[in-house]
PDB file of N, CA and C in Angstrom:
ATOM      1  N   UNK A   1       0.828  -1.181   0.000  1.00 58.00           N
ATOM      2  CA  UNK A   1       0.000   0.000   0.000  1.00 58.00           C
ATOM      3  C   UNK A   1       0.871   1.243   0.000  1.00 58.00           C
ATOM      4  N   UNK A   2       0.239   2.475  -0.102  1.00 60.00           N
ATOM      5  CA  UNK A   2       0.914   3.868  -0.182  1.00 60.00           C
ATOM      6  C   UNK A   2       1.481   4.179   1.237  1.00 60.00           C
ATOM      7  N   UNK A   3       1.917   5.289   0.656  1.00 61.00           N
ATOM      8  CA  UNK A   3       2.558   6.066   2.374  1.00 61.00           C
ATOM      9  C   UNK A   3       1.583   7.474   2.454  1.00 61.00           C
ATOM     10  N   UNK A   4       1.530   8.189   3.209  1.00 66.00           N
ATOM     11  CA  UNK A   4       0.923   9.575   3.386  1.00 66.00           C
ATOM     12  C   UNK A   4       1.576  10.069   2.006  1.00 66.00           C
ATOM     13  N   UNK A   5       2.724  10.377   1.554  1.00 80.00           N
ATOM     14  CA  UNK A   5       3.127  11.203   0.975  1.00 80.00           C
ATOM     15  C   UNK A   5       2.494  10.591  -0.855  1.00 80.00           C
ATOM     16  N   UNK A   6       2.804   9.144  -0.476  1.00 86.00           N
ATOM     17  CA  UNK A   6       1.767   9.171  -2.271  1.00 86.00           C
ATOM     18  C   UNK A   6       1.156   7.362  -2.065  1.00 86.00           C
ATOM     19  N   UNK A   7      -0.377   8.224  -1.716  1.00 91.00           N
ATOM     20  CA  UNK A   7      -1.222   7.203  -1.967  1.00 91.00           C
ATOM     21  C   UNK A   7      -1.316   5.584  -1.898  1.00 91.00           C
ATOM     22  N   UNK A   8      -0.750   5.604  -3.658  1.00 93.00           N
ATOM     23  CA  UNK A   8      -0.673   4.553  -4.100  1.00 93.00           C
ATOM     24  C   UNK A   8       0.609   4.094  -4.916  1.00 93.00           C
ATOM     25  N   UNK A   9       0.707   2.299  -4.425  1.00 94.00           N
ATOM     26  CA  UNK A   9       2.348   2.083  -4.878  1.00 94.00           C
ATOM     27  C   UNK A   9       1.894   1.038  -5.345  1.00 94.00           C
ATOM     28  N   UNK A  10       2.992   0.993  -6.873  1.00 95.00           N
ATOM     29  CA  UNK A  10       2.654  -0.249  -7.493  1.00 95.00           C
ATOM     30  C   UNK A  10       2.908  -1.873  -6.646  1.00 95.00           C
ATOM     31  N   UNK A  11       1.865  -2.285  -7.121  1.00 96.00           N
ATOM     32  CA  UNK A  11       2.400  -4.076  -6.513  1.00 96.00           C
ATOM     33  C   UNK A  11       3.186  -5.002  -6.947  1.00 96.00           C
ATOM     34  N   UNK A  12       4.437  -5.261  -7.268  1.00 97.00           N
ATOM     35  CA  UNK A  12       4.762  -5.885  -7.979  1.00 97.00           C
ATOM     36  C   UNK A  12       4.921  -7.050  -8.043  1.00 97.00           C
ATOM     37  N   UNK A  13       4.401  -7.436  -7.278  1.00 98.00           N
ATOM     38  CA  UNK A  13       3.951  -9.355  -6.763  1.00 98.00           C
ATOM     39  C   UNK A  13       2.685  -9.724  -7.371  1.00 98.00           C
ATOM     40  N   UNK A  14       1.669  -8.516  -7.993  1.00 98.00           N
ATOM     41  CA  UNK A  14       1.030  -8.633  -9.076  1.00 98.00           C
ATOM     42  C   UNK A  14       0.908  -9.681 -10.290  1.00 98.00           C
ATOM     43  N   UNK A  15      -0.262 -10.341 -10.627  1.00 98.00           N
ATOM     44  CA  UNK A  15      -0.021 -10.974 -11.548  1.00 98.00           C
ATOM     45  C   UNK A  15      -0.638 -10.367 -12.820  1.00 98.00           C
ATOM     46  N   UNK A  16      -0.569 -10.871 -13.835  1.00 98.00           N
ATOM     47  CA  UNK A  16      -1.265 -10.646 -15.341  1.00 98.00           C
ATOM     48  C   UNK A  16      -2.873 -11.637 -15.152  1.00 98.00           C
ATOM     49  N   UNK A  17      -3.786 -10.930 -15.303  1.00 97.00           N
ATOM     50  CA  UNK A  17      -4.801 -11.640 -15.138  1.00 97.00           C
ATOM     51  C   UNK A  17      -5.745 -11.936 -16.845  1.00 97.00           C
ATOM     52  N   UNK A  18      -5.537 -10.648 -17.362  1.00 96.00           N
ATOM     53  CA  UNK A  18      -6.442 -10.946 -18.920  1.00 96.00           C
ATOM     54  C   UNK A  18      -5.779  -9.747 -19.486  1.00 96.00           C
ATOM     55  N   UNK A  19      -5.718  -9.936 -20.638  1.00 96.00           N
ATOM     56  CA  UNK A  19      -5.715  -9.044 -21.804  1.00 96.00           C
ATOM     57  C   UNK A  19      -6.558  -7.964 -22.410  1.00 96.00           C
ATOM     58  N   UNK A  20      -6.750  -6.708 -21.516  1.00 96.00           N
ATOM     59  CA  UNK A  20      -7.213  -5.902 -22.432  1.00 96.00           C
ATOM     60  C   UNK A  20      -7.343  -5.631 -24.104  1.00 96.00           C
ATOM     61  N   UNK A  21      -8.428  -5.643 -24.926  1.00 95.00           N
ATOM     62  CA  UNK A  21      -8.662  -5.262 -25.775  1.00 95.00           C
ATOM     63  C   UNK A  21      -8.066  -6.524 -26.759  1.00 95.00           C
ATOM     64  N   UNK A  22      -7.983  -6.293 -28.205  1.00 93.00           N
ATOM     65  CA  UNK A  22      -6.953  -7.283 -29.159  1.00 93.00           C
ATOM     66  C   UNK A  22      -5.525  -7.723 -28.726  1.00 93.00           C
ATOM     67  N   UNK A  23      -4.658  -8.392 -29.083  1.00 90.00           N
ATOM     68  CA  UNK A  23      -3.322  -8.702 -29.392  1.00 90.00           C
ATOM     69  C   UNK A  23      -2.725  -8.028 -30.496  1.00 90.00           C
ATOM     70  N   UNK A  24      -1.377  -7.938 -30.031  1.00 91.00           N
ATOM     71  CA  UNK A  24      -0.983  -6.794 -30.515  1.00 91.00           C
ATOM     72  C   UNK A  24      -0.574  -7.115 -32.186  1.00 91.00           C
ATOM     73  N   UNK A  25      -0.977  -8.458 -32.545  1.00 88.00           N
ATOM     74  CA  UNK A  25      -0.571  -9.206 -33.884  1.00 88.00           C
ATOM     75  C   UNK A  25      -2.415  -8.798 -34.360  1.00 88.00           C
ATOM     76  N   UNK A  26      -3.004  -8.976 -33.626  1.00 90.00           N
ATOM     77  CA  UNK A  26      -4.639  -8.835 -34.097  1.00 90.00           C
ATOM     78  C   UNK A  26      -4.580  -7.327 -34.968  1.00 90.00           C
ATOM     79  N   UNK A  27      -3.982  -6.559 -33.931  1.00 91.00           N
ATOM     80  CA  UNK A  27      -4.107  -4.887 -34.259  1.00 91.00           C
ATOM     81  C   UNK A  27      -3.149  -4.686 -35.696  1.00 91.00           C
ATOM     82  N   UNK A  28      -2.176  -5.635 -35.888  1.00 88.00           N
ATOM     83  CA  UNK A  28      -1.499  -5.416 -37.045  1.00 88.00           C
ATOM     84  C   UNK A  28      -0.289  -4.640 -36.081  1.00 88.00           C
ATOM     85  N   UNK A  29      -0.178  -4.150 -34.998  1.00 90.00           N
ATOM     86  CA  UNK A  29       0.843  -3.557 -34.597  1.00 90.00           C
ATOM     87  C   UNK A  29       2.225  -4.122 -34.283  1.00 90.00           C
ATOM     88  N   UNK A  30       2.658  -5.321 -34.404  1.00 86.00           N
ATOM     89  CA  UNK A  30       3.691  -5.719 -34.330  1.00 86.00           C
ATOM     90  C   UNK A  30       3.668  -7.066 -35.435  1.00 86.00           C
ATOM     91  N   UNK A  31       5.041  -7.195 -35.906  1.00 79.00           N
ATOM     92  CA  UNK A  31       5.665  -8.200 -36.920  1.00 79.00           C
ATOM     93  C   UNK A  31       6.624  -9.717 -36.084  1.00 79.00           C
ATOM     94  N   UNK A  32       6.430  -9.093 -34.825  1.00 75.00           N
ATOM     95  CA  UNK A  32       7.017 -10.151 -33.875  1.00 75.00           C
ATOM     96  C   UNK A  32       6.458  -9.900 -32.280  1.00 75.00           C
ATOM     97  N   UNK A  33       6.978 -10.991 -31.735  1.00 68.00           N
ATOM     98  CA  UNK A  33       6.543 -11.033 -30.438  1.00 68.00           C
ATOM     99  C   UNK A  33       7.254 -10.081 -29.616  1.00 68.00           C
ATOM    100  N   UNK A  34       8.775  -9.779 -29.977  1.00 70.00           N
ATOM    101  CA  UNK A  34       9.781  -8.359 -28.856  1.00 70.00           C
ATOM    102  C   UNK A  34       9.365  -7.410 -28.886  1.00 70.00           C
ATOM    103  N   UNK A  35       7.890  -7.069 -30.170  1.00 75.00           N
ATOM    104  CA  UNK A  35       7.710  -5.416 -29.861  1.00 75.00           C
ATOM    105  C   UNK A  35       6.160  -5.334 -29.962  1.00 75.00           C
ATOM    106  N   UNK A  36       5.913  -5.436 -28.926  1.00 84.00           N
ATOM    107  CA  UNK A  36       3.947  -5.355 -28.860  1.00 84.00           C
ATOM    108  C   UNK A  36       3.429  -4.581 -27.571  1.00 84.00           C
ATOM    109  N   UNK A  37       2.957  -3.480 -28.096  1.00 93.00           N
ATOM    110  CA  UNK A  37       2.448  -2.646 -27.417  1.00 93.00           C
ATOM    111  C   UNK A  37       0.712  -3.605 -27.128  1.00 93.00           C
ATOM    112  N   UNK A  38       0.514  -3.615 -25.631  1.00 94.00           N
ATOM    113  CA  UNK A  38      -0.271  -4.323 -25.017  1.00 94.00           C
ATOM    114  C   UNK A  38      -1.157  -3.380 -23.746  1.00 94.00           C
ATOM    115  N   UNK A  39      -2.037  -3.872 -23.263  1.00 96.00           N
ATOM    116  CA  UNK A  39      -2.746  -3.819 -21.847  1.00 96.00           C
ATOM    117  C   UNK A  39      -3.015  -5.099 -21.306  1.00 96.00           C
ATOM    118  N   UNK A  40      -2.929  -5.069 -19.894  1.00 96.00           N
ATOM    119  CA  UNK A  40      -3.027  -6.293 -18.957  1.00 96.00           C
ATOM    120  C   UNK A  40      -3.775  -5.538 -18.047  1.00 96.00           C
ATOM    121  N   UNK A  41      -4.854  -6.267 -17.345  1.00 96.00           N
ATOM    122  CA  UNK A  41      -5.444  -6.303 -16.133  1.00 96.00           C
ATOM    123  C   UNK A  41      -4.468  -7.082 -15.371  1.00 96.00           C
ATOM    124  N   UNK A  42      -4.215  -6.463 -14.145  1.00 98.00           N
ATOM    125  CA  UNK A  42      -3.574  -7.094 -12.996  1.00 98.00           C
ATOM    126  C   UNK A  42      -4.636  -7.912 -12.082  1.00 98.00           C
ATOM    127  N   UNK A  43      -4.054  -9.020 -11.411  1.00 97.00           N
ATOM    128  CA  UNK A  43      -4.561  -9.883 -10.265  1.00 97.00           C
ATOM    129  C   UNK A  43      -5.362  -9.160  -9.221  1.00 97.00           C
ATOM    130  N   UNK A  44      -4.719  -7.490  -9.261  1.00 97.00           N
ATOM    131  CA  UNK A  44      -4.989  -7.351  -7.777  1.00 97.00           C
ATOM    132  C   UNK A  44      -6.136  -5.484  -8.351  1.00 97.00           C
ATOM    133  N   UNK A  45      -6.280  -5.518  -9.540  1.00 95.00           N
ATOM    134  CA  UNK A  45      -6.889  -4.420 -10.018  1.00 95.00           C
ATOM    135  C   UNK A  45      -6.461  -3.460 -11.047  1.00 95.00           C
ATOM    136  N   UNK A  46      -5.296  -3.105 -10.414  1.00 96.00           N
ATOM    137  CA  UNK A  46      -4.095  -2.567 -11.106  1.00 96.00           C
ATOM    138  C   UNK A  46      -4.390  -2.850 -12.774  1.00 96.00           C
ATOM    139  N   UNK A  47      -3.741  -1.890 -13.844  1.00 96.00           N
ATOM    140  CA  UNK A  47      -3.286  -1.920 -14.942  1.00 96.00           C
ATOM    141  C   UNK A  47      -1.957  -1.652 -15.729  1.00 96.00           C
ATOM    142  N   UNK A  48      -1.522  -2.682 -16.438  1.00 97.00           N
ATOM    143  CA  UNK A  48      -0.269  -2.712 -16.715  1.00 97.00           C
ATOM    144  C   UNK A  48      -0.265  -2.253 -18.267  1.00 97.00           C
ATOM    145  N   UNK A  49       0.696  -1.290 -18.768  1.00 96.00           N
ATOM    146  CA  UNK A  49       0.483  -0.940 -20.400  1.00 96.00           C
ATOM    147  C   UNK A  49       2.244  -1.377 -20.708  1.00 96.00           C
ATOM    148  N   UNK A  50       2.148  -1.921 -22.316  1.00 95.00           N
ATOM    149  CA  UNK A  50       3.386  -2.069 -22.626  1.00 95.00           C
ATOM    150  C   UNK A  50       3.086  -1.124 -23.684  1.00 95.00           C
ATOM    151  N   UNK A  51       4.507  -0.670 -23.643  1.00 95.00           N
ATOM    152  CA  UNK A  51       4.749   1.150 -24.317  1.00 95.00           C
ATOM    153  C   UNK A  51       5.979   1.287 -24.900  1.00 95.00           C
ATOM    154  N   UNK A  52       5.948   1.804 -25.833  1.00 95.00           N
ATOM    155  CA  UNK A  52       7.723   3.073 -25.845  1.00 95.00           C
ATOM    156  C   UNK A  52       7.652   3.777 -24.759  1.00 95.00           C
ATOM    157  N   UNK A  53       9.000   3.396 -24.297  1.00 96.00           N
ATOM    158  CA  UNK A  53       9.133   4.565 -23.263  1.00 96.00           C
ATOM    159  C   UNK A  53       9.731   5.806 -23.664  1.00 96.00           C
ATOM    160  N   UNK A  54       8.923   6.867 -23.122  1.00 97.00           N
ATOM    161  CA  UNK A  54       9.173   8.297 -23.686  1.00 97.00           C
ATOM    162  C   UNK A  54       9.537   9.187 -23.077  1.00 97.00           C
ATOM    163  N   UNK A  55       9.982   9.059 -21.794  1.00 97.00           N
ATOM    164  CA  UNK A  55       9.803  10.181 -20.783  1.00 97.00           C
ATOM    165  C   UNK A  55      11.205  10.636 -21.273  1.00 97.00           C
ATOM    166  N   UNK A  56      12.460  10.263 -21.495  1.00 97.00           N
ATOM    167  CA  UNK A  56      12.820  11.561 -21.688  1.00 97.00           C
ATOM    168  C   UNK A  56      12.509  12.453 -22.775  1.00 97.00           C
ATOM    169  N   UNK A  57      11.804  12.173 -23.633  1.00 97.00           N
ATOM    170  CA  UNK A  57      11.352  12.952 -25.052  1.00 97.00           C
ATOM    171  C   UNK A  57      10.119  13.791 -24.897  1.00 97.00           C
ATOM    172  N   UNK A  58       9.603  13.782 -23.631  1.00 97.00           N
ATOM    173  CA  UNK A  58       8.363  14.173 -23.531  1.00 97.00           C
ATOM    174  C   UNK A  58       8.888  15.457 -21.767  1.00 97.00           C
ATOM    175  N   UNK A  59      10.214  15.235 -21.339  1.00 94.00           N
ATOM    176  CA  UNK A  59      10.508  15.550 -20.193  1.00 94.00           C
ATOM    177  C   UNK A  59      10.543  17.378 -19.829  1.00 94.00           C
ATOM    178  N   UNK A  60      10.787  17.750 -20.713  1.00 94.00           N
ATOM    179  CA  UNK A  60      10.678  19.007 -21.254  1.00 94.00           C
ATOM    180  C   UNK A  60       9.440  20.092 -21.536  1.00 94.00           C
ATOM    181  N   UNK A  61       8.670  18.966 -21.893  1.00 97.00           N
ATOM    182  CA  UNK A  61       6.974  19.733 -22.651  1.00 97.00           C
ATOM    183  C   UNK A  61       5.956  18.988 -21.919  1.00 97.00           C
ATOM    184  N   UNK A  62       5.655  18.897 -20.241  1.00 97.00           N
ATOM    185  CA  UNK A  62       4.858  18.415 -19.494  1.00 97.00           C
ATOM    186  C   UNK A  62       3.803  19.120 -19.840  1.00 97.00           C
ATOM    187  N   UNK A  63       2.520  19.141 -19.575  1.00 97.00           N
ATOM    188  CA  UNK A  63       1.669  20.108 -19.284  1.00 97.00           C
ATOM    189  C   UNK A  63       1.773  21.065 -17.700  1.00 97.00           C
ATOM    190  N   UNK A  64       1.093  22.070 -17.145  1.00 97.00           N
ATOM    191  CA  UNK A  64       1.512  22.445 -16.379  1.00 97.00           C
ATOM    192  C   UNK A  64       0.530  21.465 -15.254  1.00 97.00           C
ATOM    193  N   UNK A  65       0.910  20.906 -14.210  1.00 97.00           N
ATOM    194  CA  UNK A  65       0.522  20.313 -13.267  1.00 97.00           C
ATOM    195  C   UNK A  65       0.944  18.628 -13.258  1.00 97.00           C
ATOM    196  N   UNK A  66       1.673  18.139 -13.958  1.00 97.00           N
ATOM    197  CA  UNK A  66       1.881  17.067 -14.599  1.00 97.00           C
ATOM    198  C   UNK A  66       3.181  17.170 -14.279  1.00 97.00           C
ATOM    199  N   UNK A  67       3.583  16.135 -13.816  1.00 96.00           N
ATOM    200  CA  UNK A  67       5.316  15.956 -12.944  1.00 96.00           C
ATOM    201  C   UNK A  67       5.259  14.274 -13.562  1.00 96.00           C
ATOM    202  N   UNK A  68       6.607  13.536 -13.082  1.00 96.00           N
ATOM    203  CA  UNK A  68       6.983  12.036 -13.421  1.00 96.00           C
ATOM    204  C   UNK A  68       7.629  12.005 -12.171  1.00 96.00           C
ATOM    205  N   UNK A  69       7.832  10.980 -10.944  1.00 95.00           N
ATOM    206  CA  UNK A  69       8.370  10.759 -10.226  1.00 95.00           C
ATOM    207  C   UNK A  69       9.441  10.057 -10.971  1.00 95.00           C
ATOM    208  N   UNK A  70      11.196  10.225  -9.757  1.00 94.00           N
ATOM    209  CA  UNK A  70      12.388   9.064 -10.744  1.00 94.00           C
ATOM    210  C   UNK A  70      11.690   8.240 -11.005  1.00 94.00           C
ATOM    211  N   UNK A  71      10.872   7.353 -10.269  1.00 95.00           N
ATOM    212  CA  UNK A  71      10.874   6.011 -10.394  1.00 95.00           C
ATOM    213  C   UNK A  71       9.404   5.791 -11.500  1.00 95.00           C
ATOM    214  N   UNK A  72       9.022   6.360 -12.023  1.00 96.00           N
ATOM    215  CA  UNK A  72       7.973   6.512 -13.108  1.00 96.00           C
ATOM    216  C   UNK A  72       8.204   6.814 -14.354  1.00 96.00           C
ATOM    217  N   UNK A  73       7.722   6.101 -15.695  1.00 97.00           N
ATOM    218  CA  UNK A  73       7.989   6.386 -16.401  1.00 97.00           C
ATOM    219  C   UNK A  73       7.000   6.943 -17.394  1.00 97.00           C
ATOM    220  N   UNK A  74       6.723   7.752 -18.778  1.00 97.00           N
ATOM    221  CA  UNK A  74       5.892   8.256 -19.670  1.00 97.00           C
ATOM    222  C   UNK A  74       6.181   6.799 -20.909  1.00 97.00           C
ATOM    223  N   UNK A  75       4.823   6.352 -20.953  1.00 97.00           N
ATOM    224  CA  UNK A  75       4.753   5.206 -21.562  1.00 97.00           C
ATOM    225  C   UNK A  75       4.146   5.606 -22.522  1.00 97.00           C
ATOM    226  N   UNK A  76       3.891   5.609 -23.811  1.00 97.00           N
ATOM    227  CA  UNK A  76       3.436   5.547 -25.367  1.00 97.00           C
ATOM    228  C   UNK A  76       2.778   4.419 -25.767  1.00 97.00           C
ATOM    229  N   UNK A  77       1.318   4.269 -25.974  1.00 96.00           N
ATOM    230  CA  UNK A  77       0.729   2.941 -26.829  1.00 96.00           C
ATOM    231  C   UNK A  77       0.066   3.543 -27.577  1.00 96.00           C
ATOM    232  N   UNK A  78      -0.414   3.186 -28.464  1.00 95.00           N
ATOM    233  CA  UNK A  78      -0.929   3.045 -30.394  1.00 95.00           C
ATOM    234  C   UNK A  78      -2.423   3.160 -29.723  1.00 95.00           C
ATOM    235  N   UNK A  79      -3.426   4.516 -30.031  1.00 95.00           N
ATOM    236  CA  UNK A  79      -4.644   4.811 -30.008  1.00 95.00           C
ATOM    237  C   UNK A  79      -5.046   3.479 -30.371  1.00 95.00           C
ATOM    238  N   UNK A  80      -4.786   2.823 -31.411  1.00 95.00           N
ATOM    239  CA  UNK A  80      -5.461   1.544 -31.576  1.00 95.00           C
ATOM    240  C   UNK A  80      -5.615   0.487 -30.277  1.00 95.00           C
ATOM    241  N   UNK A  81      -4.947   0.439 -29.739  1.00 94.00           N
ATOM    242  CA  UNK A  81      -4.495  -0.133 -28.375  1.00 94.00           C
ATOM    243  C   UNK A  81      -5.529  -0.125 -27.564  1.00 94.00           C
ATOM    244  N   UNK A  82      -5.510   1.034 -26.936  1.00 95.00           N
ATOM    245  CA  UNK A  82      -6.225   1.621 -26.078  1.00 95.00           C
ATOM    246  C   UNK A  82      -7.977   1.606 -26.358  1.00 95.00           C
ATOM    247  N   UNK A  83      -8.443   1.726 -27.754  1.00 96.00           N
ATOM    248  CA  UNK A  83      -9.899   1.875 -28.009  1.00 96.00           C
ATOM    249  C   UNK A  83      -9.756   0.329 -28.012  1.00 96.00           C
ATOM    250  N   UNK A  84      -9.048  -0.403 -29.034  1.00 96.00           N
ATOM    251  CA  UNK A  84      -9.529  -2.187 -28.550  1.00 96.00           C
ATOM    252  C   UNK A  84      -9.987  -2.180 -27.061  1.00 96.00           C
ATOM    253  N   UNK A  85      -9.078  -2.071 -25.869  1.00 95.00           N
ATOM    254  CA  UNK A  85      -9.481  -2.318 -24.499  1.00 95.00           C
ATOM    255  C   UNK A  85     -10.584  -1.556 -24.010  1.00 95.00           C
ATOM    256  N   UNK A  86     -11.029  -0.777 -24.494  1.00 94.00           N
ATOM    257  CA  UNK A  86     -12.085   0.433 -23.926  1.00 94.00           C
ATOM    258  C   UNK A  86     -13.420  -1.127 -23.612  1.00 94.00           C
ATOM    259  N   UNK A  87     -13.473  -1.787 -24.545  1.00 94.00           N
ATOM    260  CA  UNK A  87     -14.802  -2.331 -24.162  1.00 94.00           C
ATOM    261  C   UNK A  87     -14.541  -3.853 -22.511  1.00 94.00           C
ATOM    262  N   UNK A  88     -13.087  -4.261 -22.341  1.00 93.00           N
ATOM    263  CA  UNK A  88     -12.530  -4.734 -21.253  1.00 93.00           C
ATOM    264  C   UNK A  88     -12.190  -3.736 -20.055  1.00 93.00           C
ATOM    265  N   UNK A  89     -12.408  -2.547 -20.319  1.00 91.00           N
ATOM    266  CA  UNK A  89     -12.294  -1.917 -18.872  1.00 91.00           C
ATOM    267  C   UNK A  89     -13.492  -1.341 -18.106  1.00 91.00           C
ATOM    268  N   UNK A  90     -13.378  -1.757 -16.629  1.00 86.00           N
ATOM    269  CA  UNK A  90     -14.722  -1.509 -16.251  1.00 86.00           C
ATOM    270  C   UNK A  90     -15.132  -0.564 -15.842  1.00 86.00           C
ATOM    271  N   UNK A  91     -16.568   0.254 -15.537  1.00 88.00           N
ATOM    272  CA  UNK A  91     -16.911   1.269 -15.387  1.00 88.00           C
ATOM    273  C   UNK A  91     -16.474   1.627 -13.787  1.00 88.00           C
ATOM    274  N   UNK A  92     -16.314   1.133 -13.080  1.00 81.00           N
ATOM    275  CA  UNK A  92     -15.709   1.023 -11.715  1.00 81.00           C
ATOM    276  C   UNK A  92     -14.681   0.110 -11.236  1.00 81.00           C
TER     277      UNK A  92
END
């Protein structure tokens, strides 16, 4: 669980429970298995995204109120991605 100072901390004893939305071969987005931008539902609620990582390319031009902790990163997935899973994520 979190501390006073932030909330919430990832779990990483977490498992992969289902696959948000298509596969990333369904979407046409990858030609192999090393590069597939994905969503996972976690065991414990949690959501896991596989991404380009971008934060330093993006580190510069935050919006204003929008910070990255060190230990956080700015992850990138394919709009396609994300609307596949829209109908696997739940309203609560």
């Amino acid at each position: 669980m979190g501390t006073p100072e932030r909330p919430w901390e990832a779990d990483f004893d977490a498992g992969f429970t289902r696959r948000l939305g298509k596969s990333p071969q369904e979407l046409g987005l990858t030609s192999a298995t090393e590069s597939c931008p994905d969503m996972w539902e976690l065991n414990n609620g949690d959501f896991a995204c596989i991404g380009r990582e971008a934060t330093d390319a993006y580190a510069g031009r935050l919006p204003a109120g929008v910070s990255v902790a060190p230990d956080e990163r700015v992850i990138i997935i394919p709009r396609s991605t994300l609307l596949s899973a829209k109908r696997d994520i739940p309203d609560a």
